PDB file of C-alpha atoms and ligand atoms in Angstrom:
ATOM      1  CA  MET A   1      -9.010   1.838 -10.607  1.00 91.00           C
ATOM      2  CA  GLY A   2      -7.282   2.878  -7.447  1.00 98.00           C
ATOM      3  CA  ARG A   3      -7.519   6.502  -6.437  1.00 98.00           C
ATOM      4  CA  LEU A   4      -3.757   7.071  -7.775  1.00 98.00           C
ATOM      5  CA  GLN A   5      -3.581   4.155 -10.521  1.00 98.00           C
ATOM      6  CA  GLY A   6      -0.570   4.190 -12.499  1.00 98.00           C
ATOM      7  CA  LYS A   7       1.053   7.383 -10.928  1.00 98.00           C
ATOM      8  CA  SER A   8       4.600   8.183  -9.886  1.00 98.00           C
ATOM      9  CA  VAL A   9       4.844   8.530  -6.442  1.00 99.00           C
ATOM     10  CA  ILE A  10       7.678   9.322  -4.203  1.00 99.00           C
ATOM     11  CA  ILE A  11       7.379   8.978  -0.299  1.00 99.00           C
ATOM     12  CA  THR A  12      10.095  10.001   2.246  1.00 99.00           C
ATOM     13  CA  GLY A  13      10.665   8.675   5.573  1.00 98.00           C
ATOM     14  CA  ALA A  14       8.602   5.353   4.295  1.00 99.00           C
ATOM     15  CA  GLY A  15      10.685   2.917   6.931  1.00 98.00           C
ATOM     16  CA  SER A  16       8.327   3.779   9.424  1.00 98.00           C
ATOM     17  CA  GLY A  17       5.307   5.382  11.151  1.00 98.00           C
ATOM     18  CA  ILE A  18       3.147   7.999   8.484  1.00 99.00           C
ATOM     19  CA  GLY A  19       5.196   6.955   5.858  1.00 99.00           C
ATOM     20  CA  ARG A  20       4.828   3.461   5.855  1.00 98.00           C
ATOM     21  CA  ALA A  21       1.161   3.675   6.200  1.00 99.00           C
ATOM     22  CA  ALA A  22       1.268   5.991   2.988  1.00 99.00           C
ATOM     23  CA  ALA A  23       3.100   3.930   1.113  1.00 99.00           C
ATOM     24  CA  LEU A  24       1.079   0.981   1.492  1.00 98.00           C
ATOM     25  CA  LEU A  25      -2.154   2.682   1.352  1.00 98.00           C
ATOM     26  CA  PHE A  26      -1.008   4.765  -2.027  1.00 99.00           C
ATOM     27  CA  THR A  27       0.176   1.423  -3.182  1.00 98.00           C
ATOM     28  CA  ARG A  28      -3.171   0.154  -2.692  1.00 98.00           C
ATOM     29  CA  GLU A  29      -4.299   2.533  -5.049  1.00 98.00           C
ATOM     30  CA  GLY A  30      -2.325   1.766  -8.078  1.00 98.00           C
ATOM     31  CA  ALA A  31       0.734   4.281  -7.252  1.00 98.00           C
ATOM     32  CA  ARG A  32       4.079   3.045  -8.708  1.00 98.00           C
ATOM     33  CA  LEU A  33       6.191   4.042  -5.914  1.00 98.00           C
ATOM     34  CA  ILE A  34       9.810   4.914  -5.051  1.00 98.00           C
ATOM     35  CA  ALA A  35       9.938   4.475  -1.336  1.00 99.00           C
ATOM     36  CA  VAL A  36      12.715   6.915   0.426  1.00 99.00           C
ATOM     37  CA  ASP A  37      14.182   6.266   3.825  1.00 99.00           C
ATOM     38  CA  ARG A  38      17.782   6.643   5.490  1.00 98.00           C
ATOM     39  CA  THR A  39      17.194   3.102   6.903  1.00 98.00           C
ATOM     40  CA  GLU A  40      16.879  -0.170   5.837  1.00 98.00           C
ATOM     41  CA  ALA A  41      13.607  -0.446   7.330  1.00 98.00           C
ATOM     42  CA  VAL A  42      12.499   1.110   3.993  1.00 98.00           C
ATOM     43  CA  LYS A  43      13.152  -2.399   2.614  1.00 98.00           C
ATOM     44  CA  GLU A  44      10.390  -4.197   4.875  1.00 98.00           C
ATOM     45  CA  THR A  45       7.942  -1.213   3.893  1.00 98.00           C
ATOM     46  CA  VAL A  46       8.758  -2.592   0.232  1.00 98.00           C
ATOM     47  CA  ASP A  47       8.239  -6.031   1.190  1.00 98.00           C
ATOM     48  CA  GLU A  48       4.888  -5.317   2.754  1.00 98.00           C
ATOM     49  CA  VAL A  49       3.963  -3.381  -0.348  1.00 98.00           C
ATOM     50  CA  ARG A  50       4.858  -6.298  -3.062  1.00 98.00           C
ATOM     51  CA  LYS A  51       3.205  -9.276  -0.850  1.00 98.00           C
ATOM     52  CA  ALA A  52       0.089  -7.118  -1.263  1.00 98.00           C
ATOM     53  CA  GLY A  53       0.622  -7.083  -4.767  1.00 98.00           C
ATOM     54  CA  GLY A  54       1.634  -3.306  -4.908  1.00 98.00           C
ATOM     55  CA  VAL A  55       4.570  -1.518  -7.176  1.00 98.00           C
ATOM     56  CA  ALA A  56       7.531  -0.248  -5.242  1.00 98.00           C
ATOM     57  CA  GLU A  57      10.894   0.078  -4.789  1.00 98.00           C
ATOM     58  CA  ALA A  58      13.238   1.188  -2.086  1.00 98.00           C
ATOM     59  CA  MET A  59      15.596   3.531  -2.079  1.00 98.00           C
ATOM     60  CA  ILE A  60      18.250   4.687   0.887  1.00 98.00           C
ATOM     61  CA  ALA A  61      18.682   8.301   0.470  1.00 99.00           C
ATOM     62  CA  ASP A  62      19.090  11.421   2.972  1.00 98.00           C
ATOM     63  CA  ALA A  63      16.009  13.613   2.641  1.00 98.00           C
ATOM     64  CA  GLY A  64      18.322  16.256   3.778  1.00 98.00           C
ATOM     65  CA  SER A  65      21.134  16.023   1.006  1.00 98.00           C
ATOM     66  CA  GLU A  66      20.649  17.765  -1.938  1.00 98.00           C
ATOM     67  CA  LYS A  67      22.841  15.336  -3.946  1.00 98.00           C
ATOM     68  CA  ASP A  68      20.435  12.310  -2.660  1.00 99.00           C
ATOM     69  CA  VAL A  69      17.272  14.111  -3.077  1.00 99.00           C
ATOM     70  CA  ILE A  70      18.300  14.854  -7.130  1.00 98.00           C
ATOM     71  CA  ALA A  71      19.020  10.921  -7.109  1.00 98.00           C
ATOM     72  CA  VAL A  72      15.856  10.005  -5.569  1.00 98.00           C
ATOM     73  CA  ILE A  73      13.996  12.481  -8.558  1.00 98.00           C
ATOM     74  CA  ASP A  74      15.850  11.073 -11.012  1.00 98.00           C
ATOM     75  CA  LYS A  75      15.237   7.565 -10.059  1.00 98.00           C
ATOM     76  CA  ALA A  76      11.428   7.856 -10.259  1.00 98.00           C
ATOM     77  CA  VAL A  77      11.539   9.718 -13.545  1.00 98.00           C
ATOM     78  CA  ALA A  78      13.982   7.083 -15.064  1.00 98.00           C
ATOM     79  CA  THR A  79      11.990   3.952 -13.907  1.00 98.00           C
ATOM     80  CA  HIS A  80       8.509   5.322 -14.074  1.00 98.00           C
ATOM     81  CA  GLY A  81       8.969   8.270 -17.192  1.00 98.00           C
ATOM     82  CA  ARG A  82       7.109  10.918 -14.882  1.00 98.00           C
ATOM     83  CA  LEU A  83       6.674  12.147 -11.587  1.00 98.00           C
ATOM     84  CA  ASP A  84       2.914  12.947 -10.461  1.00 98.00           C
ATOM     85  CA  VAL A  85       3.329  12.944  -6.919  1.00 99.00           C
ATOM     86  CA  ILE A  86       6.100  13.419  -3.810  1.00 99.00           C
ATOM     87  CA  TRP A  87       5.362  13.172  -0.515  1.00 99.00           C
ATOM     88  CA  ALA A  88       8.410  14.749   1.902  1.00 99.00           C
ATOM     89  CA  ASN A  89       7.655  13.477   4.906  1.00 98.00           C
ATOM     90  CA  ALA A  90      10.444  12.429   6.793  1.00 98.00           C
ATOM     91  CA  GLY A  91      11.473  14.304   9.890  1.00 98.00           C
ATOM     92  CA  VAL A  92      13.329  14.281  13.049  1.00 98.00           C
ATOM     93  CA  SER A  93      11.639  15.410  16.534  1.00 97.00           C
ATOM     94  CA  GLY A  94      15.394  17.198  17.849  1.00 95.00           C
ATOM     95  CA  GLY A  95      14.331  16.234  21.306  1.00 94.00           C
ATOM     96  CA  LEU A  96      13.080  18.408  23.913  1.00 94.00           C
ATOM     97  CA  VAL A  97      16.578  20.124  25.254  1.00 95.00           C
ATOM     98  CA  PRO A  98      16.203  23.561  26.992  1.00 95.00           C
ATOM     99  CA  LEU A  99      16.317  26.895  25.006  1.00 96.00           C
ATOM    100  CA  ALA A 100      19.229  27.906  26.862  1.00 96.00           C
ATOM    101  CA  GLU A 101      21.151  24.507  26.164  1.00 97.00           C
ATOM    102  CA  GLN A 102      20.228  24.242  22.391  1.00 97.00           C
ATOM    103  CA  THR A 103      23.238  24.553  20.072  1.00 98.00           C
ATOM    104  CA  VAL A 104      23.812  25.693  16.358  1.00 98.00           C
ATOM    105  CA  GLU A 105      24.583  22.409  15.114  1.00 98.00           C
ATOM    106  CA  HIS A 106      21.502  21.072  16.763  1.00 98.00           C
ATOM    107  CA  TRP A 107      19.206  23.667  15.046  1.00 98.00           C
ATOM    108  CA  GLN A 108      21.028  23.495  12.120  1.00 98.00           C
ATOM    109  CA  GLU A 109      20.369  19.564  11.801  1.00 98.00           C
ATOM    110  CA  VAL A 110      16.687  19.741  12.675  1.00 98.00           C
ATOM    111  CA  LEU A 111      16.488  22.159  10.289  1.00 98.00           C
ATOM    112  CA  ARG A 112      18.398  20.597   7.427  1.00 98.00           C
ATOM    113  CA  VAL A 113      16.186  17.555   7.392  1.00 98.00           C
ATOM    114  CA  ASN A 114      12.433  18.888   8.683  1.00 98.00           C
ATOM    115  CA  LEU A 115      12.978  22.506   5.961  1.00 99.00           C
ATOM    116  CA  ILE A 116      15.498  22.033   3.756  1.00 98.00           C
ATOM    117  CA  GLY A 117      14.622  18.778   3.192  1.00 98.00           C
ATOM    118  CA  PRO A 118      11.088  19.796   1.834  1.00 99.00           C
ATOM    119  CA  PHE A 119      12.778  22.733  -0.161  1.00 99.00           C
ATOM    120  CA  LEU A 120      15.076  19.917  -2.057  1.00 99.00           C
ATOM    121  CA  ALA A 121      12.153  18.078  -2.716  1.00 99.00           C
ATOM    122  CA  VAL A 122      10.059  20.940  -4.210  1.00 98.00           C
ATOM    123  CA  LYS A 123      13.054  22.585  -6.149  1.00 98.00           C
ATOM    124  CA  TYR A 124      14.018  19.407  -8.026  1.00 98.00           C
ATOM    125  CA  ALA A 125      10.164  17.722  -8.253  1.00 98.00           C
ATOM    126  CA  MET A 126       9.081  21.027  -9.485  1.00 98.00           C
ATOM    127  CA  PRO A 127      10.712  20.837 -13.554  1.00 98.00           C
ATOM    128  CA  HIS A 128       9.327  17.519 -14.016  1.00 98.00           C
ATOM    129  CA  MET A 129       5.990  18.403 -13.129  1.00 98.00           C
ATOM    130  CA  VAL A 130       5.560  21.634 -14.590  1.00 98.00           C
ATOM    131  CA  LYS A 131       6.557  20.377 -17.464  1.00 98.00           C
ATOM    132  CA  GLN A 132       3.938  18.225 -17.624  1.00 97.00           C
ATOM    133  CA  GLN A 133       1.426  20.542 -16.589  1.00 98.00           C
ATOM    134  CA  SER A 134       0.171  18.358 -13.307  1.00 98.00           C
ATOM    135  CA  GLY A 135       1.329  17.219  -9.821  1.00 98.00           C
ATOM    136  CA  ALA A 136       0.869  17.130  -6.473  1.00 99.00           C
ATOM    137  CA  ILE A 137       3.351  18.114  -3.732  1.00 99.00           C
ATOM    138  CA  VAL A 138       2.537  17.085   0.245  1.00 99.00           C
ATOM    139  CA  LEU A 139       4.429  18.255   2.511  1.00 99.00           C
ATOM    140  CA  THR A 140       4.498  17.027   6.288  1.00 99.00           C
ATOM    141  CA  ALA A 141       4.307  19.836   8.948  1.00 98.00           C
ATOM    142  CA  SER A 142       2.973  19.502  12.261  1.00 98.00           C
ATOM    143  CA  VAL A 143       0.721  21.127  14.585  1.00 98.00           C
ATOM    144  CA  ALA A 144       3.755  22.180  16.128  1.00 98.00           C
ATOM    145  CA  GLY A 145       4.146  24.432  13.454  1.00 98.00           C
ATOM    146  CA  LEU A 146       0.980  26.452  14.425  1.00 98.00           C
ATOM    147  CA  LYS A 147       1.466  27.135  17.929  1.00 96.00           C
ATOM    148  CA  ALA A 148       3.914  26.289  20.964  1.00 96.00           C
ATOM    149  CA  GLY A 149       4.011  23.517  23.376  1.00 92.00           C
ATOM    150  CA  ALA A 150       4.045  20.708  20.940  1.00 93.00           C
ATOM    151  CA  SER A 151       7.896  20.130  20.725  1.00 95.00           C
ATOM    152  CA  GLY A 152      10.880  21.620  20.964  1.00 96.00           C
ATOM    153  CA  HIS A 153      12.147  24.896  19.332  1.00 98.00           C
ATOM    154  CA  PRO A 154      13.852  24.201  16.280  1.00 98.00           C
ATOM    155  CA  TYR A 155      11.477  21.406  15.394  1.00 98.00           C
ATOM    156  CA  ALA A 156       8.353  23.957  15.746  1.00 98.00           C
ATOM    157  CA  ALA A 157      10.298  26.801  13.310  1.00 98.00           C
ATOM    158  CA  SER A 158      11.279  24.025  10.660  1.00 98.00           C
ATOM    159  CA  LYS A 159       7.420  22.955  10.721  1.00 98.00           C
ATOM    160  CA  ALA A 160       6.326  26.518  10.771  1.00 98.00           C
ATOM    161  CA  GLY A 161       8.853  26.553   7.871  1.00 98.00           C
ATOM    162  CA  VAL A 162       7.503  24.026   6.296  1.00 99.00           C
ATOM    163  CA  ILE A 163       3.982  25.933   6.169  1.00 98.00           C
ATOM    164  CA  SER A 164       5.243  29.083   5.092  1.00 98.00           C
ATOM    165  CA  LEU A 165       6.925  27.004   2.204  1.00 98.00           C
ATOM    166  CA  VAL A 166       3.875  25.721   1.077  1.00 98.00           C
ATOM    167  CA  GLN A 167       2.239  29.210   0.724  1.00 98.00           C
ATOM    168  CA  THR A 168       5.158  30.855  -1.159  1.00 98.00           C
ATOM    169  CA  THR A 169       5.781  27.853  -3.278  1.00 98.00           C
ATOM    170  CA  ALA A 170       1.922  27.400  -4.390  1.00 98.00           C
ATOM    171  CA  TYR A 171       2.337  31.155  -5.437  1.00 98.00           C
ATOM    172  CA  SER A 172       5.434  30.252  -7.241  1.00 98.00           C
ATOM    173  CA  LEU A 173       3.404  27.566  -9.276  1.00 98.00           C
ATOM    174  CA  THR A 174       0.796  29.918 -10.320  1.00 98.00           C
ATOM    175  CA  GLY A 175      -0.643  29.065 -13.771  1.00 98.00           C
ATOM    176  CA  THR A 176       1.121  25.618 -13.989  1.00 98.00           C
ATOM    177  CA  GLY A 177      -1.259  22.809 -12.959  1.00 98.00           C
ATOM    178  CA  VAL A 178       0.837  21.878 -10.299  1.00 98.00           C
ATOM    179  CA  ARG A 179      -0.391  21.738  -6.514  1.00 98.00           C
ATOM    180  CA  ILE A 180       1.373  22.071  -2.559  1.00 99.00           C
ATOM    181  CA  ASN A 181      -0.290  21.417   0.009  1.00 99.00           C
ATOM    182  CA  ALA A 182       0.652  20.259   3.975  1.00 99.00           C
ATOM    183  CA  VAL A 183      -0.570  17.720   6.220  1.00 98.00           C
ATOM    184  CA  CYS A 184      -0.004  19.022  10.375  1.00 98.00           C
ATOM    185  CA  PRO A 185      -0.122  15.716  12.155  1.00 98.00           C
ATOM    186  CA  GLY A 186      -1.532  16.341  15.944  1.00 98.00           C
ATOM    187  CA  LEU A 187       0.080  13.543  18.279  1.00 97.00           C
ATOM    188  CA  ILE A 188       0.503  10.500  15.816  1.00 98.00           C
ATOM    189  CA  GLU A 189       1.965   6.771  17.697  1.00 98.00           C
ATOM    190  CA  THR A 190       4.994   6.300  15.015  1.00 98.00           C
ATOM    191  CA  GLY A 191       8.372   5.393  15.489  1.00 97.00           C
ATOM    192  CA  MET A 192       8.893   9.083  16.409  1.00 97.00           C
ATOM    193  CA  THR A 193       6.813   9.067  19.690  1.00 97.00           C
ATOM    194  CA  LYS A 194       7.849   5.867  20.676  1.00 96.00           C
ATOM    195  CA  PRO A 195       9.291   7.095  23.990  1.00 94.00           C
ATOM    196  CA  ILE A 196       6.192   9.365  25.260  1.00 94.00           C
ATOM    197  CA  PHE A 197       3.660   6.302  24.620  1.00 95.00           C
ATOM    198  CA  ASP A 198       6.623   3.783  26.304  1.00 96.00           C
ATOM    199  CA  ARG A 199       7.112   6.272  28.874  1.00 95.00           C
ATOM    200  CA  ALA A 200       3.372   6.644  29.886  1.00 95.00           C
ATOM    201  CA  LYS A 201       2.762   2.592  29.513  1.00 94.00           C
ATOM    202  CA  GLU A 202       5.663   2.440  32.414  1.00 95.00           C
ATOM    203  CA  ARG A 203       3.760   4.674  34.540  1.00 95.00           C
ATOM    204  CA  GLY A 204       0.580   3.404  34.192  1.00 95.00           C
ATOM    205  CA  THR A 205      -1.037   6.274  32.093  1.00 95.00           C
ATOM    206  CA  ALA A 206      -1.341   5.648  28.711  1.00 92.00           C
ATOM    207  CA  ASP A 207      -5.091   6.171  28.721  1.00 92.00           C
ATOM    208  CA  LYS A 208      -4.082  10.179  29.661  1.00 93.00           C
ATOM    209  CA  ILE A 209      -2.219  10.222  26.062  1.00 95.00           C
ATOM    210  CA  GLY A 210      -4.641  12.166  23.547  1.00 93.00           C
ATOM    211  CA  GLN A 211      -6.863  13.582  26.417  1.00 93.00           C
ATOM    212  CA  LEU A 212      -6.532  17.500  24.933  1.00 92.00           C
ATOM    213  CA  ASN A 213      -8.137  16.820  21.891  1.00 95.00           C
ATOM    214  CA  PRO A 214     -11.987  16.375  21.590  1.00 95.00           C
ATOM    215  CA  LEU A 215     -11.656  13.131  20.218  1.00 97.00           C
ATOM    216  CA  LYS A 216      -9.589  11.860  23.389  1.00 95.00           C
ATOM    217  CA  ARG A 217      -7.377   9.831  21.841  1.00 97.00           C
ATOM    218  CA  PRO A 218      -3.802   9.883  19.657  1.00 97.00           C
ATOM    219  CA  GLY A 219      -3.614   9.676  15.938  1.00 98.00           C
ATOM    220  CA  GLN A 220      -3.011   6.566  14.077  1.00 98.00           C
ATOM    221  CA  PRO A 221      -0.688   6.709  11.229  1.00 98.00           C
ATOM    222  CA  HIS A 222      -3.271   5.538   8.331  1.00 98.00           C
ATOM    223  CA  GLU A 223      -5.350   8.448   9.646  1.00 98.00           C
ATOM    224  CA  LEU A 224      -2.553  10.623   8.180  1.00 98.00           C
ATOM    225  CA  ALA A 225      -2.190   8.591   5.080  1.00 99.00           C
ATOM    226  CA  ALA A 226      -5.684   8.855   4.443  1.00 98.00           C
ATOM    227  CA  MET A 227      -5.503  12.549   4.475  1.00 99.00           C
ATOM    228  CA  GLY A 228      -2.161  12.485   2.148  1.00 99.00           C
ATOM    229  CA  LEU A 229      -4.218  10.136  -0.259  1.00 99.00           C
ATOM    230  CA  PHE A 230      -6.598  13.170  -0.646  1.00 99.00           C
ATOM    231  CA  LEU A 231      -4.261  15.644  -0.950  1.00 99.00           C
ATOM    232  CA  ALA A 232      -2.310  13.860  -3.805  1.00 99.00           C
ATOM    233  CA  SER A 233      -5.224  12.609  -5.721  1.00 98.00           C
ATOM    234  CA  ASP A 234      -6.968  14.195  -8.209  1.00 98.00           C
ATOM    235  CA  GLU A 235     -10.167  14.738  -6.340  1.00 98.00           C
ATOM    236  CA  ALA A 236      -8.255  17.540  -4.055  1.00 98.00           C
ATOM    237  CA  SER A 237      -7.877  19.108  -7.606  1.00 98.00           C
ATOM    238  CA  TYR A 238      -8.816  22.952  -6.043  1.00 98.00           C
ATOM    239  CA  VAL A 239      -7.066  22.195  -2.875  1.00 98.00           C
ATOM    240  CA  ASN A 240      -3.890  24.392  -3.036  1.00 98.00           C
ATOM    241  CA  GLY A 241      -1.758  26.485  -0.555  1.00 98.00           C
ATOM    242  CA  GLN A 242      -3.044  24.678   2.377  1.00 98.00           C
ATOM    243  CA  ALA A 243      -1.585  23.445   5.655  1.00 98.00           C
ATOM    244  CA  PHE A 244      -4.664  20.862   7.351  1.00 98.00           C
ATOM    245  CA  PRO A 245      -4.457  19.618  11.145  1.00 98.00           C
ATOM    246  CA  VAL A 246      -5.063  15.868  11.107  1.00 98.00           C
ATOM    247  CA  ASP A 247      -4.641  16.184  15.069  1.00 98.00           C
ATOM    248  CA  GLY A 248      -8.662  15.261  16.479  1.00 98.00           C
ATOM    249  CA  GLY A 249      -9.624  18.778  16.860  1.00 97.00           C
ATOM    250  CA  LEU A 250      -6.858  19.802  18.896  1.00 96.00           C
ATOM    251  CA  THR A 251      -5.933  23.139  17.415  1.00 97.00           C
ATOM    252  CA  ALA A 252      -9.837  23.739  17.186  1.00 96.00           C
ATOM    253  CA  SER A 253      -9.768  25.155  20.517  1.00 93.00           C
ATOM    254  CA  MET A 254      -8.583  27.761  22.924  1.00 89.00           C
ATOM    255  CA  PRO A 255      -6.974  25.947  26.211  1.00 83.00           C
ATOM    256  CA  TYR A 256     -10.072  25.712  28.406  1.00 80.00           C
ATOM    257  CA  ALA A 257     -10.288  23.983  31.375  1.00 79.00           C
ATOM    258  CA  GLY A 258     -14.226  23.727  32.299  1.00 81.00           C
ATOM    259  CA  LYS A 259     -16.644  20.395  30.982  1.00 84.00           C
ATOM    260  CA  PRO A 260     -17.682  20.690  27.300  1.00 81.00           C
ATOM    261  CA  VAL A 261     -21.177  22.655  26.966  1.00 84.00           C
TER     262      VAL A 261
HETATM  263  N1  NAD B 301       4.234  11.629  15.164  1.00 78.78           N
HETATM  264  C1  NAD B 301       3.731  12.460  15.466  1.00 78.78           C
HETATM  265  O1  NAD B 301       2.755  12.830  16.669  1.00 78.78           O
HETATM  266  C2  NAD B 301       3.906  13.526  14.290  1.00 78.78           C
HETATM  267  C3  NAD B 301       3.553  14.836  14.851  1.00 78.78           C
HETATM  268  C4  NAD B 301       3.543  15.836  13.717  1.00 78.78           C
HETATM  269  C5  NAD B 301       4.127  15.690  12.460  1.00 78.78           C
HETATM  270  N2  NAD B 301       4.986  14.569  12.572  1.00 78.78           N
HETATM  271  C6  NAD B 301       5.750  14.347  11.367  1.00 78.78           C
HETATM  272  O2  NAD B 301       5.601  13.221  10.515  1.00 78.78           O
HETATM  273  C7  NAD B 301       6.420  13.014   9.807  1.00 78.78           C
HETATM  274  C8  NAD B 301       6.818  11.443   9.866  1.00 78.78           C
HETATM  275  O3  NAD B 301       7.310  11.115  11.207  1.00 78.78           O
HETATM  276  P1  NAD B 301       6.568   9.847  11.711  1.00 78.78           P
HETATM  277  O4  NAD B 301       5.736  10.356  13.099  1.00 78.78           O
HETATM  278  O5  NAD B 301       5.779   8.727  11.150  1.00 78.78           O
HETATM  279  O6  NAD B 301       8.094   9.053  12.706  1.00 78.78           O
HETATM  280  P2  NAD B 301       8.688   8.040  12.229  1.00 78.78           P
HETATM  281  O7  NAD B 301      10.092   8.269  13.001  1.00 78.78           O
HETATM  282  O8  NAD B 301       8.169   7.107  12.593  1.00 78.78           O
HETATM  283  O9  NAD B 301       9.138   8.101  10.935  1.00 78.78           O
HETATM  284  C9  NAD B 301      10.066   9.031  10.334  1.00 78.78           C
HETATM  285  C10 NAD B 301      10.796   8.121   9.103  1.00 78.78           C
HETATM  286  O10 NAD B 301      11.750   9.206   8.820  1.00 78.78           O
HETATM  287  C11 NAD B 301      13.314   9.048   8.326  1.00 78.78           C
HETATM  288  N3  NAD B 301      13.791  10.020   8.221  1.00 78.78           N
HETATM  289  C12 NAD B 301      14.180  10.776   9.209  1.00 78.78           C
HETATM  290  N4  NAD B 301      15.272  11.648   8.827  1.00 78.78           N
HETATM  291  C13 NAD B 301      15.571  11.300   7.676  1.00 78.78           C
HETATM  292  C14 NAD B 301      16.548  11.769   6.813  1.00 78.78           C
HETATM  293  N5  NAD B 301      17.101  12.604   6.658  1.00 78.78           N
HETATM  294  N6  NAD B 301      16.286  11.285   5.572  1.00 78.78           N
HETATM  295  C15 NAD B 301      15.484   9.955   5.110  1.00 78.78           C
HETATM  296  N7  NAD B 301      14.854   9.540   6.069  1.00 78.78           N
HETATM  297  C16 NAD B 301      14.977  10.188   7.370  1.00 78.78           C
HETATM  298  C17 NAD B 301      13.123   8.094   9.792  1.00 78.78           C
HETATM  299  O11 NAD B 301      14.282   6.801   9.434  1.00 78.78           O
HETATM  300  C18 NAD B 301      11.545   7.620   9.627  1.00 78.78           C
HETATM  301  O12 NAD B 301      11.799   5.891   9.338  1.00 78.78           O
HETATM  302  C19 NAD B 301       7.884  13.517  10.094  1.00 78.78           C
HETATM  303  O13 NAD B 301       8.035  14.872   9.230  1.00 78.78           O
HETATM  304  C20 NAD B 301       7.432  14.428  11.730  1.00 78.78           C
HETATM  305  O14 NAD B 301       7.711  15.319  11.879  1.00 78.78           O
HETATM  306  C21 NAD B 301       4.856  13.709  13.477  1.00 78.78           C
END
């Protein structure tokens, strides 16, 4: 028996990085998956899943659009008869624009995808899960939602909002049997961070990446997928309303310039 055997699962942002790794891992653990992304790359993810013997369907949709989120959830329920897990993972970085040059439109787009998207996932998944009296919601926040220094302003604000959404929603779900948690990735090697890795490789400084955390390396997508799997599974039956850093220990310490003692 897999850890998600027979469960009806949605993962957004499944065309790349963390979402793709999660799609592969969750289906290996028996999930019946609707894999969502705004790009065609999600079809490659589903091809990989099927080659490995897993059950998945691809859906191209915008995770920040109300109409699309409703369609995604309807599709999961129509295909699999229920909804057990949704991982609202799609996100955009918003780049690093100086504060004085940031526009309202830029903020609106980052918040739309990174914060309104998870809100819509929660809003439209909730009724199905509450009716079943069971379900697990996972959101992707970031260490950038905990502290400054990891991203641009709108991205950090959106991820701080996701952490708050987890806390406030856990409270709203009181007595329903439905759980909600977030993962807060540190620096993970994915499509989103490719420019950082590419630049460092060009400069010959690739070995400097990830040196600020005690594990002294960047993370890989499967290491986030593993945490998401635990939170989505019944093994996490008493874990609720929390945001878990998966960051090699980056946020465990104050900035410290001396040698570890
Ligand atoms: N990589 C990191 O270091 C890091 C750190 C902290 C948090 N995160 C978060 O992890 C999540 C996954 O990102 P990743 O690192 O795997 O990046 P990625 O770029 O490899 O994957 C993100 C996927 O989301 C999709 N996407 C973006 N906007 C979308 C939308 N509106 N609708 C549907 N799909 C959309 C993209 O097409 C892409 O396939 C994001 O929420 C990101 O903010 C990543």
